């Protein structure tokens, strides 16, 4: 099993989407690379993210990146849909350097590489989001989400 932390704007939709992908076995809403280990207090530089545990015999980092690029605007800095701010930046974080190298190779292989603003960094801090944010769209399907409904259910297993 591998673990990466994927930021793609508001984590509600990102988690709803990622958990439907082939090979993904666990997701958790959280905050990556902030300066504190708490959910209390002022914004501390974190990116909203989804901790993504995956079976690397079923899905690769390259494939996960392809899926991510279906739901983000990779040229938009600190904004996805109507969600604006540094915490909504796009990025991929990992404690495994090979994962980060695979992400960078994916990005370099794209013809639009020079325009992409997806952050690729080692994970230095992770804080699980409050329970109210876990699987939020399952419980509150009418909440705002920047990801179109047809993409949210594109890979849903029946």
PDB file of C-alpha atoms in Angstrom, residues 19-109:
ATOM      1  CA  UNK A  19     -12.631   7.427  -2.794  1.00  0.00           C
ATOM      2  CA  UNK A  20     -14.374   6.146  -5.959  1.00  0.00           C
ATOM      3  CA  UNK A  21     -11.135   5.582  -7.886  1.00  0.00           C
ATOM      4  CA  UNK A  22      -9.894   2.079  -8.700  1.00  0.00           C
ATOM      5  CA  UNK A  23      -7.214   0.964  -6.270  1.00  0.00           C
ATOM      6  CA  UNK A  24      -8.003   3.548  -3.586  1.00  0.00           C
ATOM      7  CA  UNK A  25      -8.644   1.710  -0.317  1.00  0.00           C
ATOM      8  CA  UNK A  26      -8.922   4.564   2.206  1.00  0.00           C
ATOM      9  CA  UNK A  27      -9.396   8.338   2.266  1.00  0.00           C
ATOM     10  CA  UNK A  28      -9.366  10.904   5.034  1.00  0.00           C
ATOM     11  CA  UNK A  29      -9.966  14.645   4.866  1.00  0.00           C
ATOM     12  CA  UNK A  30      -7.137  16.682   6.331  1.00  0.00           C
ATOM     13  CA  UNK A  31      -4.622  19.491   6.206  1.00  0.00           C
ATOM     14  CA  UNK A  32      -1.147  19.188   4.726  1.00  0.00           C
ATOM     15  CA  UNK A  33       1.990  21.127   5.562  1.00  0.00           C
ATOM     16  CA  UNK A  34       0.581  23.677   7.974  1.00  0.00           C
ATOM     17  CA  UNK A  35       2.686  25.045  10.793  1.00  0.00           C
ATOM     18  CA  UNK A  36       0.681  23.593  13.682  1.00  0.00           C
ATOM     19  CA  UNK A  37      -0.668  20.224  14.692  1.00  0.00           C
ATOM     20  CA  UNK A  38      -4.075  21.529  15.712  1.00  0.00           C
ATOM     21  CA  UNK A  39      -7.331  22.484  14.032  1.00  0.00           C
ATOM     22  CA  UNK A  40      -7.737  25.456  16.380  1.00  0.00           C
ATOM     23  CA  UNK A  41      -6.473  28.949  15.645  1.00  0.00           C
ATOM     24  CA  UNK A  42      -5.738  31.148  12.681  1.00  0.00           C
ATOM     25  CA  UNK A  43      -4.873  29.805   9.235  1.00  0.00           C
ATOM     26  CA  UNK A  44      -1.350  28.388   9.457  1.00  0.00           C
ATOM     27  CA  UNK A  45      -0.404  27.788   5.823  1.00  0.00           C
ATOM     28  CA  UNK A  46      -1.955  24.355   5.299  1.00  0.00           C
ATOM     29  CA  UNK A  47      -3.476  23.023   2.077  1.00  0.00           C
ATOM     30  CA  UNK A  48      -6.804  21.208   2.318  1.00  0.00           C
ATOM     31  CA  UNK A  49      -6.000  17.667   1.244  1.00  0.00           C
ATOM     32  CA  UNK A  50      -7.165  14.083   1.142  1.00  0.00           C
ATOM     33  CA  UNK A  51      -4.971  11.420   2.666  1.00  0.00           C
ATOM     34  CA  UNK A  52      -5.162   8.713   0.024  1.00  0.00           C
ATOM     35  CA  UNK A  53      -4.146   5.137   0.704  1.00  0.00           C
ATOM     36  CA  UNK A  54      -3.912   3.110  -2.490  1.00  0.00           C
ATOM     37  CA  UNK A  55      -3.004  -0.354  -3.703  1.00  0.00           C
ATOM     38  CA  UNK A  56      -0.015   0.227  -5.971  1.00  0.00           C
ATOM     39  CA  UNK A  57      -0.692  -3.057  -7.794  1.00  0.00           C
ATOM     40  CA  UNK A  58      -4.008  -1.585  -8.979  1.00  0.00           C
ATOM     41  CA  UNK A  59      -3.299   2.135  -9.455  1.00  0.00           C
ATOM     42  CA  UNK A  60      -0.035   4.018  -9.991  1.00  0.00           C
ATOM     43  CA  UNK A  61       0.969   7.513  -8.951  1.00  0.00           C
ATOM     44  CA  UNK A  62       0.871   8.484 -12.640  1.00  0.00           C
ATOM     45  CA  UNK A  63      -2.708   7.235 -12.895  1.00  0.00           C
ATOM     46  CA  UNK A  64      -3.680   9.049  -9.691  1.00  0.00           C
ATOM     47  CA  UNK A  65      -2.270  12.238 -11.224  1.00  0.00           C
ATOM     48  CA  UNK A  66      -4.334  11.660 -14.356  1.00  0.00           C
ATOM     49  CA  UNK A  67      -7.430  11.345 -12.196  1.00  0.00           C
ATOM     50  CA  UNK A  68      -6.522  14.500 -10.262  1.00  0.00           C
ATOM     51  CA  UNK A  69      -6.168  16.454 -13.496  1.00  0.00           C
ATOM     52  CA  UNK A  70      -9.754  15.519 -14.381  1.00  0.00           C
ATOM     53  CA  UNK A  71     -11.060  17.564 -11.433  1.00  0.00           C
ATOM     54  CA  UNK A  72      -8.688  20.529 -11.127  1.00  0.00           C
ATOM     55  CA  UNK A  73      -7.648  23.542 -13.121  1.00  0.00           C
ATOM     56  CA  UNK A  74      -3.873  22.962 -12.929  1.00  0.00           C
ATOM     57  CA  UNK A  75      -3.130  26.562 -13.975  1.00  0.00           C
ATOM     58  CA  UNK A  76      -5.147  28.201 -11.201  1.00  0.00           C
ATOM     59  CA  UNK A  77      -3.112  29.359  -8.221  1.00  0.00           C
ATOM     60  CA  UNK A  78      -4.933  29.214  -4.871  1.00  0.00           C
ATOM     61  CA  UNK A  79      -8.361  28.851  -6.498  1.00  0.00           C
ATOM     62  CA  UNK A  80     -10.574  25.993  -7.600  1.00  0.00           C
ATOM     63  CA  UNK A  81     -14.133  26.821  -8.605  1.00  0.00           C
ATOM     64  CA  UNK A  82     -15.540  29.424  -6.251  1.00  0.00           C
ATOM     65  CA  UNK A  83     -13.110  28.473  -3.473  1.00  0.00           C
ATOM     66  CA  UNK A  84     -10.349  31.080  -3.244  1.00  0.00           C
ATOM     67  CA  UNK A  85      -7.363  31.224  -0.909  1.00  0.00           C
ATOM     68  CA  UNK A  86      -4.020  29.602  -0.243  1.00  0.00           C
ATOM     69  CA  UNK A  87      -5.648  26.641   1.528  1.00  0.00           C
ATOM     70  CA  UNK A  88      -7.363  25.725  -1.768  1.00  0.00           C
ATOM     71  CA  UNK A  89      -4.098  25.372  -3.705  1.00  0.00           C
ATOM     72  CA  UNK A  90      -3.445  22.201  -5.641  1.00  0.00           C
ATOM     73  CA  UNK A  91      -0.660  19.878  -4.636  1.00  0.00           C
ATOM     74  CA  UNK A  92       0.632  16.409  -3.950  1.00  0.00           C
ATOM     75  CA  UNK A  93       2.546  15.620  -0.774  1.00  0.00           C
ATOM     76  CA  UNK A  94       4.225  12.434   0.373  1.00  0.00           C
ATOM     77  CA  UNK A  95       6.677  11.051   2.884  1.00  0.00           C
ATOM     78  CA  UNK A  96       8.056   8.826   0.102  1.00  0.00           C
ATOM     79  CA  UNK A  97      10.489  10.572  -2.238  1.00  0.00           C
ATOM     80  CA  UNK A  98       9.770   8.100  -5.063  1.00  0.00           C
ATOM     81  CA  UNK A  99       6.128   9.211  -5.072  1.00  0.00           C
ATOM     82  CA  UNK A 100       7.185  12.822  -5.473  1.00  0.00           C
ATOM     83  CA  UNK A 101       9.577  11.931  -8.303  1.00  0.00           C
ATOM     84  CA  UNK A 102       6.764  10.075 -10.104  1.00  0.00           C
ATOM     85  CA  UNK A 103       4.495  13.117  -9.745  1.00  0.00           C
ATOM     86  CA  UNK A 104       7.228  15.411 -11.085  1.00  0.00           C
ATOM     87  CA  UNK A 105       7.827  13.056 -14.026  1.00  0.00           C
ATOM     88  CA  UNK A 106       4.094  13.125 -14.807  1.00  0.00           C
ATOM     89  CA  UNK A 107       4.091  16.928 -14.768  1.00  0.00           C
ATOM     90  CA  UNK A 108       7.279  17.238 -16.850  1.00  0.00           C
ATOM     91  CA  UNK A 109       5.763  14.884 -19.428  1.00  0.00           C
TER      92      UNK A 109
END
